[in-house]
Short mmCIF file of C-alpha atoms and ligand atoms in Angstrom, two decimals:
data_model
loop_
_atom_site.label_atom_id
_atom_site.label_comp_id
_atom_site.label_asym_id
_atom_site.label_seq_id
_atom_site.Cartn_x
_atom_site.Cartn_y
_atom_site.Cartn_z
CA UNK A 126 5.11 -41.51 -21.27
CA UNK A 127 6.68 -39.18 -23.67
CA UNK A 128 4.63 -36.61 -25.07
CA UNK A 129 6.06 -34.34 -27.91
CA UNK A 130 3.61 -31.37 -28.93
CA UNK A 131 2.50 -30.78 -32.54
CA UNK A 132 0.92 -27.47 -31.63
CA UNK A 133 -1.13 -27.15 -34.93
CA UNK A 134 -3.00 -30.57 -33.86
CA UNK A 135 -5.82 -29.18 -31.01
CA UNK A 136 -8.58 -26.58 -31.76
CA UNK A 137 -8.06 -25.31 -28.01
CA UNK A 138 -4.59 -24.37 -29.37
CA UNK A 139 -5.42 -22.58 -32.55
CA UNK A 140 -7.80 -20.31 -30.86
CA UNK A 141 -5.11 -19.74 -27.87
CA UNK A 142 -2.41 -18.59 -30.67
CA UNK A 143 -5.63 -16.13 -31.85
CA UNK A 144 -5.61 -14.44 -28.89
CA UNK A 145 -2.24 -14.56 -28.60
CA UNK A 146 -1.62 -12.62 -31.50
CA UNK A 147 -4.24 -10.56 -31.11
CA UNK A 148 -2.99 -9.44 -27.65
CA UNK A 149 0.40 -8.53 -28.83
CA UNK A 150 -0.67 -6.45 -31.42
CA UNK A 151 -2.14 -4.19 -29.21
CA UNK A 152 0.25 -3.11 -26.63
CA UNK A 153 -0.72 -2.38 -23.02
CA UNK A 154 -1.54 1.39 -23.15
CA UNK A 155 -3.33 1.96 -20.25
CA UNK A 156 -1.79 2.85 -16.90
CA UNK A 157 -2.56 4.32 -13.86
CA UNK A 158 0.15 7.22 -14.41
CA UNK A 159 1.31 7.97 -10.89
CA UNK A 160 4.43 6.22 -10.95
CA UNK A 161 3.75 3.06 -8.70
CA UNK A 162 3.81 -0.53 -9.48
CA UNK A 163 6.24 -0.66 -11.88
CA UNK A 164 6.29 -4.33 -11.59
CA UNK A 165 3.49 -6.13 -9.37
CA UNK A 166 2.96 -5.10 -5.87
CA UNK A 167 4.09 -7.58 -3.55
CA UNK A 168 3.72 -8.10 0.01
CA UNK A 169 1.60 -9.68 2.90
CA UNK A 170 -2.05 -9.23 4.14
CA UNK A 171 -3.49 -11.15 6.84
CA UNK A 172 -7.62 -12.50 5.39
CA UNK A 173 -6.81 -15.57 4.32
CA UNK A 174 -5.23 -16.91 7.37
CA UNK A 175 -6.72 -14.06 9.99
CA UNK A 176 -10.13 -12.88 8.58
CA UNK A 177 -12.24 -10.95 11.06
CA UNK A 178 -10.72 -12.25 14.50
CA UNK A 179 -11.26 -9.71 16.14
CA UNK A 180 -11.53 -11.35 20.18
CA UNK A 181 -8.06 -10.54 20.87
CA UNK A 182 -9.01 -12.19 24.27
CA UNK A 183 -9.78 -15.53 23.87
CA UNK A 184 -7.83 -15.69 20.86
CA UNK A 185 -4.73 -13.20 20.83
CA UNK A 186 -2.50 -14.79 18.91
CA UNK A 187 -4.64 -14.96 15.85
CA UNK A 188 -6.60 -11.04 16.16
CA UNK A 189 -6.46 -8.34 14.10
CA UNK A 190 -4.72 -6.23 16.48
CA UNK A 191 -1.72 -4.04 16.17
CA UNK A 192 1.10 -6.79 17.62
CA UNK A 193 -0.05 -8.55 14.80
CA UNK A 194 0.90 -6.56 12.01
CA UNK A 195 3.90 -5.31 13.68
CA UNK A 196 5.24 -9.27 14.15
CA UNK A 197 5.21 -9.74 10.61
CA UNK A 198 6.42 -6.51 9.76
CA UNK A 199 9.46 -7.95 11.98
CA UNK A 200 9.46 -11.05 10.00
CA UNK A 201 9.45 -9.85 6.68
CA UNK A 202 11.89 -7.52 7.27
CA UNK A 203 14.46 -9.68 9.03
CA UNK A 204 13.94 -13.50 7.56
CA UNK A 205 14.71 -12.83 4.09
CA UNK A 206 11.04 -11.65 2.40
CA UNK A 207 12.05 -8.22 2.36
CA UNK A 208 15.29 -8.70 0.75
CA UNK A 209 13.28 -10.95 -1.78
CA UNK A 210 11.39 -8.50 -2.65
CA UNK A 211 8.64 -8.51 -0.19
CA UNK A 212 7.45 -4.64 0.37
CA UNK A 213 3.80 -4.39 1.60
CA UNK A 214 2.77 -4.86 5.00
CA UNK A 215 -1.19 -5.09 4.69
CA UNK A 216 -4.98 -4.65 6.48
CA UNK A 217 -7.77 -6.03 5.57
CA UNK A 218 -11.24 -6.06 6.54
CA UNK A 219 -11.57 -5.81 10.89
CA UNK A 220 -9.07 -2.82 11.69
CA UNK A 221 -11.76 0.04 11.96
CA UNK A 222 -13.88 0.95 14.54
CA UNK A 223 -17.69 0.82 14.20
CA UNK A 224 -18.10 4.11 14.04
CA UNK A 225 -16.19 7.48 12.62
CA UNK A 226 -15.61 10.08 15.25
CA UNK A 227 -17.81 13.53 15.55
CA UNK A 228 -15.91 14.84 12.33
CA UNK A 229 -16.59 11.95 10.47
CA UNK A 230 -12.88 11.17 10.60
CA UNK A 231 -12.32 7.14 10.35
CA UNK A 232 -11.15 5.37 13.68
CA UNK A 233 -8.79 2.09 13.76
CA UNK A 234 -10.47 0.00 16.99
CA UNK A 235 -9.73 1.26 20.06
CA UNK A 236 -8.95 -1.44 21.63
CA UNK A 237 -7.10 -3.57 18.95
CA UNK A 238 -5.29 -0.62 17.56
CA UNK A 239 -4.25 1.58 20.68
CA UNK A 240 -1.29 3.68 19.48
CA UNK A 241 -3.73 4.58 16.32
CA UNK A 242 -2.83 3.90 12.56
CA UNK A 243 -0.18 6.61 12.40
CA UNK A 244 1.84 4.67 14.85
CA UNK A 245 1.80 1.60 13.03
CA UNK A 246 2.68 2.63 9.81
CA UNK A 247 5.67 4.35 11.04
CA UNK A 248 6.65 0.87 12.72
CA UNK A 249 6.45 -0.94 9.51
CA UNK A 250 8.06 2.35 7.86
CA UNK A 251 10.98 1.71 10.48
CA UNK A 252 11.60 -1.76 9.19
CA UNK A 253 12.47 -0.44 5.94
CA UNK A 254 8.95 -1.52 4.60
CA UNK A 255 5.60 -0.08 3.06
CA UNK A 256 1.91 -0.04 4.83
CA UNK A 257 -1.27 -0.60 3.16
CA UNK A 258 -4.79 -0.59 4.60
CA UNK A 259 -8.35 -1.54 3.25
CA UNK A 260 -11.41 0.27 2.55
CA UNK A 261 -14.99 -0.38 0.59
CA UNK A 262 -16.26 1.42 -2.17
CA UNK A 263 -19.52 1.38 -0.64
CA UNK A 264 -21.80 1.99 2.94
CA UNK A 265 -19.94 -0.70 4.82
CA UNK A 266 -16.86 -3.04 4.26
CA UNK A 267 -17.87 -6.89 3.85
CA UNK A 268 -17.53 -7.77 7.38
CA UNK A 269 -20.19 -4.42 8.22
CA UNK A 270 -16.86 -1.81 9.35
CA UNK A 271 -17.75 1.76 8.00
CA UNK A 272 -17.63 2.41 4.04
CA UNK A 273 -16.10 4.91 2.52
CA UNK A 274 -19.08 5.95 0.94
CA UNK A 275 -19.91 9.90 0.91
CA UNK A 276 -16.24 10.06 2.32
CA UNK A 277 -14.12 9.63 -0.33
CA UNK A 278 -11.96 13.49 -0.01
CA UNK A 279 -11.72 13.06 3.70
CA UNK A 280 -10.55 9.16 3.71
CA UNK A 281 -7.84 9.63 0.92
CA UNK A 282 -6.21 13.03 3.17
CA UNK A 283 -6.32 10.82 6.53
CA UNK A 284 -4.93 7.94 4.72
CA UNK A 285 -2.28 10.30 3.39
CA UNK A 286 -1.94 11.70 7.04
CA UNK A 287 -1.18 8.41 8.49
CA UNK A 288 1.60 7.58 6.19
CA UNK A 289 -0.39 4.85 4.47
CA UNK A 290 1.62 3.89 1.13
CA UNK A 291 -1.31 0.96 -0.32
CA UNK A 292 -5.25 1.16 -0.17
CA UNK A 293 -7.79 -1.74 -1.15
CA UNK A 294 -10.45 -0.78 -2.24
CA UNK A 295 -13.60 -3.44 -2.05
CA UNK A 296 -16.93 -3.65 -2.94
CA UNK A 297 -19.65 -4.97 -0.99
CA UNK A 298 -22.94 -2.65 -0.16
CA UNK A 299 -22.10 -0.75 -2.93
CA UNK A 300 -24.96 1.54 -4.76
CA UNK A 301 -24.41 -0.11 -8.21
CA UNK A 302 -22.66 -0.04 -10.78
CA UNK A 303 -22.74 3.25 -12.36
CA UNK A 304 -22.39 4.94 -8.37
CA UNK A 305 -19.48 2.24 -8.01
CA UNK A 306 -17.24 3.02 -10.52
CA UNK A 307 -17.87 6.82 -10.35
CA UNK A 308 -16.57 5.98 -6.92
CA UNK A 309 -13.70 4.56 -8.23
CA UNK A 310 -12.43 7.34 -10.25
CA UNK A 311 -13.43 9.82 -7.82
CA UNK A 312 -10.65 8.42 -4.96
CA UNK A 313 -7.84 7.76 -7.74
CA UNK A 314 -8.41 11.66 -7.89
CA UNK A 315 -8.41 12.03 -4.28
CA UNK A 316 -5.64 9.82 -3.67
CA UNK A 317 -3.45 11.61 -6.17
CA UNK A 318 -4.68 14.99 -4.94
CA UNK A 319 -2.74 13.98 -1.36
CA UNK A 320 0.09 14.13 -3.72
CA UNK A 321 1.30 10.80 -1.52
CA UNK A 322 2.30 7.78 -3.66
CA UNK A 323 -0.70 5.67 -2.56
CA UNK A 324 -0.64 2.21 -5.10
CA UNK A 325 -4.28 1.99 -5.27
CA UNK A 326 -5.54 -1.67 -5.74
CA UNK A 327 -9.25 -2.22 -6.86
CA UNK A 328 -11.86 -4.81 -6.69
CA UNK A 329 -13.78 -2.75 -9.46
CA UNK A 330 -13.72 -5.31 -11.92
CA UNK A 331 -14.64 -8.37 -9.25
CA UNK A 332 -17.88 -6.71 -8.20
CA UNK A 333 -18.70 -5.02 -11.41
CA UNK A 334 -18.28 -8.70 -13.24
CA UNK A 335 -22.06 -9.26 -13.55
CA UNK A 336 -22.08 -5.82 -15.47
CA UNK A 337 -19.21 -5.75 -18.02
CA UNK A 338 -16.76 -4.17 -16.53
CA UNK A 339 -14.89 -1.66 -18.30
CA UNK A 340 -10.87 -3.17 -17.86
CA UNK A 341 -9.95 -0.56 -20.17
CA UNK A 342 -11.37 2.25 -17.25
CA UNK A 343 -10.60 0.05 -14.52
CA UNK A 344 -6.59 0.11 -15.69
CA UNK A 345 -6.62 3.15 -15.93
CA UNK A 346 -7.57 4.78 -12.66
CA UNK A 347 -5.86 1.45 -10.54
CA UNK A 348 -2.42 -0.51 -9.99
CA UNK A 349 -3.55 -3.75 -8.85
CA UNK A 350 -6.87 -4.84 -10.16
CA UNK A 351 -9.17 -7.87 -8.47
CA UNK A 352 -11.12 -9.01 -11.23
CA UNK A 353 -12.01 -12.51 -9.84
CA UNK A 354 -13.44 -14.51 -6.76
CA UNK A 355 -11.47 -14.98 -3.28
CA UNK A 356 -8.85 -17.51 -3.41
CA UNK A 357 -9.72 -19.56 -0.12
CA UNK A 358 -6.98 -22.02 1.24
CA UNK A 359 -8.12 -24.38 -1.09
CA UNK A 360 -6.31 -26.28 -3.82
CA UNK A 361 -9.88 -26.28 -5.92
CA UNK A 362 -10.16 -21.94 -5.61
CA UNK A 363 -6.58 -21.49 -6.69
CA UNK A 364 -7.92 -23.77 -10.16
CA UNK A 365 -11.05 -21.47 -10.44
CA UNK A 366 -9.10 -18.55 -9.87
CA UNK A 367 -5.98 -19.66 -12.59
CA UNK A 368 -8.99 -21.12 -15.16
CA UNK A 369 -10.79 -17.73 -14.78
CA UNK A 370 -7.83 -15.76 -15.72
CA UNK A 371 -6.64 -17.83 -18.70
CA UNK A 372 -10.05 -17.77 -19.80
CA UNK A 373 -9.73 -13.68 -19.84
CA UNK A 374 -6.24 -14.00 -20.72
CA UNK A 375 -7.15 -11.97 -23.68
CA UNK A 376 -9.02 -9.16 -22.24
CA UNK A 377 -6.42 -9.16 -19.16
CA UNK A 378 -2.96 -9.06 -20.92
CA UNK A 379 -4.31 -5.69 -22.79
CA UNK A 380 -4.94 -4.24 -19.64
CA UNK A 381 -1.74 -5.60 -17.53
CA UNK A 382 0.99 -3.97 -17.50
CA UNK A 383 3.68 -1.45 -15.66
CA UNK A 384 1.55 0.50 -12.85
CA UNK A 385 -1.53 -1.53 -13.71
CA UNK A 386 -1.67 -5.36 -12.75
CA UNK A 387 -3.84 -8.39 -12.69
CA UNK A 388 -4.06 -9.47 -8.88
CA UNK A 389 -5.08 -12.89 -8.74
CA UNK A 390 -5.65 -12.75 -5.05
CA UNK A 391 -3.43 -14.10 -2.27
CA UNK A 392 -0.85 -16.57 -2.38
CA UNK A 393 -1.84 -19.39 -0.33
CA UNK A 394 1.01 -21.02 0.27
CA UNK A 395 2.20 -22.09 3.64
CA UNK A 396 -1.75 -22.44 4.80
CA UNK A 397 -3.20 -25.65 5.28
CA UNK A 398 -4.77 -27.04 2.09
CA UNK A 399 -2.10 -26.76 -0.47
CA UNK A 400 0.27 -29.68 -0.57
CA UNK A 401 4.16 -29.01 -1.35
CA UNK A 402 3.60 -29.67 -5.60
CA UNK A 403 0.53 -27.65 -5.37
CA UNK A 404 2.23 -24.58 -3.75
CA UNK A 405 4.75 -24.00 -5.77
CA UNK A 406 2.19 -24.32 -8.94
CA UNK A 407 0.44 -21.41 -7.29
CA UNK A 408 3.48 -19.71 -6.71
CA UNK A 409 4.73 -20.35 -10.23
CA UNK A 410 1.43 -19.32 -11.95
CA UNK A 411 1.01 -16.63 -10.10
CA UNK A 412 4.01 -15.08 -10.86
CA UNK A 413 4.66 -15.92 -14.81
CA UNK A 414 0.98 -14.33 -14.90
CA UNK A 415 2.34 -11.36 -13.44
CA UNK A 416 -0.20 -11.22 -10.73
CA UNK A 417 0.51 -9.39 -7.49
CA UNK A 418 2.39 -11.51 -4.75
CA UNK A 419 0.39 -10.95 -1.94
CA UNK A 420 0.97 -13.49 0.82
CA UNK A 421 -1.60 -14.53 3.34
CA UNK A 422 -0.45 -16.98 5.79
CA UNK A 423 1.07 -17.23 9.26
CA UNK A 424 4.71 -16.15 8.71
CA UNK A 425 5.40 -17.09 12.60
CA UNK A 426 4.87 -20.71 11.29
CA UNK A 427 6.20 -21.04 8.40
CA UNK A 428 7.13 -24.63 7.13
CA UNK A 429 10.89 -24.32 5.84
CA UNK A 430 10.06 -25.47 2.44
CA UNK A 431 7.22 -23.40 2.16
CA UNK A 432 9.26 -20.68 2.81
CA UNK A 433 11.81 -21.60 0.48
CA UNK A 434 9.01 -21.33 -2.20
CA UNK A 435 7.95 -18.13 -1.58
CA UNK A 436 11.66 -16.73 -1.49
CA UNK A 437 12.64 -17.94 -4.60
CA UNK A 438 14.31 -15.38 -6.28
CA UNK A 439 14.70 -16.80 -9.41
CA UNK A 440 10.87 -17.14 -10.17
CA UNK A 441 10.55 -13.76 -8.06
CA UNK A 442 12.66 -11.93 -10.98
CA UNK A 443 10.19 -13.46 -13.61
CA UNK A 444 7.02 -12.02 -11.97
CA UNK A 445 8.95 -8.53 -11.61
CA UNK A 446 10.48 -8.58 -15.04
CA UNK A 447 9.99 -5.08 -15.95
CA UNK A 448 8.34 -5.51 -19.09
CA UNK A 449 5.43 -6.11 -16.96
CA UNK A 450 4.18 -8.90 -19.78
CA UNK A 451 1.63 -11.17 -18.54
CA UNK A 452 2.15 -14.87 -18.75
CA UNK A 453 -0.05 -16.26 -21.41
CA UNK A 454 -1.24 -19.86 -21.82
CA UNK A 455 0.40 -21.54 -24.64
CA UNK A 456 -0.78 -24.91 -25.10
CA UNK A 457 -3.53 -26.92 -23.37
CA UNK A 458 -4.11 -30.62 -23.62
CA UNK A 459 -5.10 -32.61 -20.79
CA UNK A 460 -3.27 -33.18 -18.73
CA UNK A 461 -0.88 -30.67 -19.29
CA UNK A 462 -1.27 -26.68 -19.68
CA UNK A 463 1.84 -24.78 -20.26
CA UNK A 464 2.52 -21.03 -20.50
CA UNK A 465 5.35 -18.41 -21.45
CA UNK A 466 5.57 -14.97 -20.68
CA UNK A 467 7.95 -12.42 -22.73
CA UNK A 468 11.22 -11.16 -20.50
CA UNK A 469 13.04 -8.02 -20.91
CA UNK A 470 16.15 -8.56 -22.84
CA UNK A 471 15.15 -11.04 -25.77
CA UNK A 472 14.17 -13.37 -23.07
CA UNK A 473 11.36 -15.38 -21.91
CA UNK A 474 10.11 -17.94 -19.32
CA UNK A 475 8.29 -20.81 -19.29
CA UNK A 476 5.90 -22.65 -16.79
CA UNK A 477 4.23 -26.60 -17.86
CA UNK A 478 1.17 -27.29 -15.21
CA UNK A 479 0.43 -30.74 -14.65
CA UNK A 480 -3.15 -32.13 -13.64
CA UNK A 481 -2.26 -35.82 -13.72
CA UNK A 482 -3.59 -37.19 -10.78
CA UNK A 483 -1.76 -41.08 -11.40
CA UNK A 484 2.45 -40.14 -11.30
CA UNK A 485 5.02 -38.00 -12.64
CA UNK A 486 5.49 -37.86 -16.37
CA UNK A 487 7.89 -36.24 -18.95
CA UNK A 488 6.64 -33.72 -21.31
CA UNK A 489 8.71 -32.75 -23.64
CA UNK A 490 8.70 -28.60 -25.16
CA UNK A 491 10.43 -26.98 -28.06
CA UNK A 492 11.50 -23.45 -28.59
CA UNK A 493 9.41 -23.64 -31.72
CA UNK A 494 6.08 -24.65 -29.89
CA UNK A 495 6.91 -21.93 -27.10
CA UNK A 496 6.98 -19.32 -29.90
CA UNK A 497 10.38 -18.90 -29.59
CA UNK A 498 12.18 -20.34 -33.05
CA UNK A 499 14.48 -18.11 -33.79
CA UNK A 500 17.27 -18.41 -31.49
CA UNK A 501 19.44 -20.76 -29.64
CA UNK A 502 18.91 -20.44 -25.86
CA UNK A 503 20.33 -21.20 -22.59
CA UNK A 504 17.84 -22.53 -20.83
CA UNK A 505 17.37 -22.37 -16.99
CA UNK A 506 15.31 -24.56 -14.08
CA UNK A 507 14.42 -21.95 -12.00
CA UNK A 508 12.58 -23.82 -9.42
CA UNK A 509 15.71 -26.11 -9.10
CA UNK A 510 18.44 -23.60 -9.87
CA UNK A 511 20.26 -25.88 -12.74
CA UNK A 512 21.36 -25.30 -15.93
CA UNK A 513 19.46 -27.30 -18.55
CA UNK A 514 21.74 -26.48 -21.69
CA UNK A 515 20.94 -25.11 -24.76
CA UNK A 516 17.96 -25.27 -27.10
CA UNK A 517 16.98 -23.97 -30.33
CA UNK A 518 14.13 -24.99 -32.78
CA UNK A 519 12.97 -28.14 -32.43
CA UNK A 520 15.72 -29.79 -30.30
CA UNK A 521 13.51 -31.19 -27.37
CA UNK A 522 13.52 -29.70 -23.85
CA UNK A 523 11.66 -33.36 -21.79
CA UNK A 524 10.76 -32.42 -18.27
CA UNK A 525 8.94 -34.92 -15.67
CA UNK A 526 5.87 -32.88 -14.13
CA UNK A 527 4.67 -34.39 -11.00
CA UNK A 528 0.92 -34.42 -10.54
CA UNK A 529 -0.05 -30.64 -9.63
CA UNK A 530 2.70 -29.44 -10.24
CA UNK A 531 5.22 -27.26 -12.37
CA UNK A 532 8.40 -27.29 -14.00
CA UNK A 533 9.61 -23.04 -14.60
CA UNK A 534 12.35 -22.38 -16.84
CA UNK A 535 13.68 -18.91 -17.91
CA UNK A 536 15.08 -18.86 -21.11
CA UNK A 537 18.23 -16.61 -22.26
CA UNK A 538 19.55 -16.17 -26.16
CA UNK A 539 22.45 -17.83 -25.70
CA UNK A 540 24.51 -15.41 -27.62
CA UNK A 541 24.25 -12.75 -25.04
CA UNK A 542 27.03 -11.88 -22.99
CA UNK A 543 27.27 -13.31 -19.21
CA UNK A 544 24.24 -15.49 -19.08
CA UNK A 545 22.72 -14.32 -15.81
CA UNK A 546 19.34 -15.31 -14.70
CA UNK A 547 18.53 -12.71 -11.90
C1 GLA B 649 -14.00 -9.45 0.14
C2 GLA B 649 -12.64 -9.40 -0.53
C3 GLA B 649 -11.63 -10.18 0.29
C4 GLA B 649 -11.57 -9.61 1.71
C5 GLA B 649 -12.95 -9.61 2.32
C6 GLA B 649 -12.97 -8.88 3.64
O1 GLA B 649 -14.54 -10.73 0.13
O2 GLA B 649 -12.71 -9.91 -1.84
O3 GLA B 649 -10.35 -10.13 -0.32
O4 GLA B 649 -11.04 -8.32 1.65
O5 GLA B 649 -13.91 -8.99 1.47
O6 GLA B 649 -14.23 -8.81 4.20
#
């Protein structure tokens, strides 16, 4: 089936190019100004594969233990991630003890975490790589470790102590809403008072949700900004999770931008649930929406072709274009959703989603229907590394989509000088 777009035909696609224009007209203004996430954070973190094991006895392989970090830290840094652009080695929830010591001073588990947090942040530091931990903006973290709460001064100078470089900040037993974001802006001061670049990544707007979050305040005092529900390893959570944020795409793309990014929570890819199509449609998404790259799966066990997903550099350079644009959804008409995101340099890129569930199908784009009528351009596959030739106007671009999954393109003017994609 061929399917050529008349974008003026849907109702869902008039009120898309409303918000479209509306979003460009005001320009992201808002930004955490300490320098950091110039483009979106990316890097690993163990919950989705990990979560709280934490009986390194019975089950070493899988705890929340020091090897554990420092394994990956290995892997990143020597199998190609870090190259790709892979920085952040990650906690989450699980790494503290139960209790601060007699100054009130938090403690990593004694057991799990022997040489102490210091140590293992100057590991990952050795392997040319950052370190990131995880706190709660509240009495205790989800899984009942010790909450920052009343703490806030004497967490961000330890953190800054042991050489820690990334700090989520969650939610759960927090003392509502107007406590919680007070919270908030209280450790962005903290954390800038160390006078150590700390990227500072909140769950502000994911708890806050039922309350009306202020993005605009949110943006301001964070990089990396959870807004929505945990992805699980789950093909169904990574829809919820892409629906919510195209829903907000609106709201979101004012507040996105360079030092201050959407994180759509962690790439699954590589886990269990998603199959090969549905992978790199998370991968895809995630990036053209400018999300955070935040991998959480077993890098010891990586499937080959998972891997070469996750290391493609191509769509990599997309989600770190500097602009810092965020992807916006173009077009939606079942089956198909398709989205383009603004590139430095006169350029853009393009992703078309597929939810056919029968067999693949061609769907055929335009530069004119992408927004893009202007120019000729060269136009790019770069989930496929090929050429595709040049397009301008209406000439049509006809792709086959496989069900769940994506066809990326990046396109170039074609004038420029020395085509070069990354
Ligand atoms: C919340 C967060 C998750 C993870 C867990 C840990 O659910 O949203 O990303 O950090 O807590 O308990």
């Amino acid at each position: 089936m061929q399917l050529l777009i008349d974008i003026h035909q849907t109702e869902t696609m008039r009120t898309i190019l409303l918000f479209i224009s509306v979003s460009l007209a005001v320009s992201a203004v808002y930004s955490l100004d300490n320098g950091l996430a110039r483009t979106p954070p990316m890097g690993w973190n163990p919950w989705v594969r990990f979560r709280c094991t934490v009986d390194c006895v019975n089950d070493p392989e899988n705890c929340i233990r020091e090897e554990l970090f420092m394994e990956m830290a290995d892997i990143v840094a020597s199998e190609g991630y870090k190259d790709a652009g892979y920085e952040f080695i990650n906690m989450d929830d699980c790494w503290m003890s139960k209790q601060r010591d007699a100054q009130g001073i938090l403690q990593p588990d004694p057991q799990r975490f022997p040489s102490g947090i210091k140590a293992l942040a100057d590991y990952v530091h050795s392997k040319g790589l950052k370190f990131g931990l995880y706190q709660d903006m509240g009495t205790e973290t989800c899984d009942g470790y010790p909450g920052i709460w009343g703490h806030i001064e004497t967490d961000a100078k330890t953190y800054a102590e042991w050489g820690v470089d990334y700090v989520k900040m969650d939610g759960c037993h927090n003392l509502g809403p107007t406590l919680f974001g007070e919270g908030f802006v209280n450790m962005t001061r903290a954390l800038n008072e160390t006078k150590r670049p700390i990227v500072f990544s909140c769950e502000w707007g994911f708890d806050m949700r039922a309350h009306n979050p202020n993005y605009t305040d949110i943006a301001l005092h964070c990089n990396s900004m959870r807004q929505y529900n945990d992805v699980q390893d789950s093909w169904d959570q990574v829809i919820n999770i892409l629906n919510w944020y195209t829903w907000e795409q609106q709201v979101m793309s004012q507040v996105n931008g360079p030092g201050n990014f959407i994180d759509m929570d962690f790439i699954v890819v590589g886990d269990f649930a998603l199959s090969f199509e549905q992978a790199q449609s998370q991968f895809a998404l995630w990036s053209i929406m400018s999300s955070a790259l935040l991998m959480s799966s077993d890098l010891r066990k990586m499937d080959p072709k998972m891997k070469e997903i996750l290391l493609n550099r191509e769509v990599i350079a997309i989600n770190q274009d500097k602009l810092g644009k965020m992807g916006l959804m173009i077009y939606s008409k079942s089956p198909y959703e398709v989205w383009a995101k603004e590139l430095d340099n006169d350029c853009f890129a393009a992703v078309i989603f597929s939810k056919a569930t029968d067999m693949p199908h061609n769907f055929t784009v335009t530069m004119t229907m992408l927004g893009y009528p202007k120019l000729p351009y060269a136009v790019r596959d770069v989930i496929n590394h090929k050429d595709l030739g040049t397009f301008v106007k209406d000439k049509p671009l006809s792709l086959k989509v496989n069900p769940s999954g994506v066809r990326m393109f990046k396109a170039v003017p074609s004038k420029k000088k020395g085509f070069k994609v990354y």
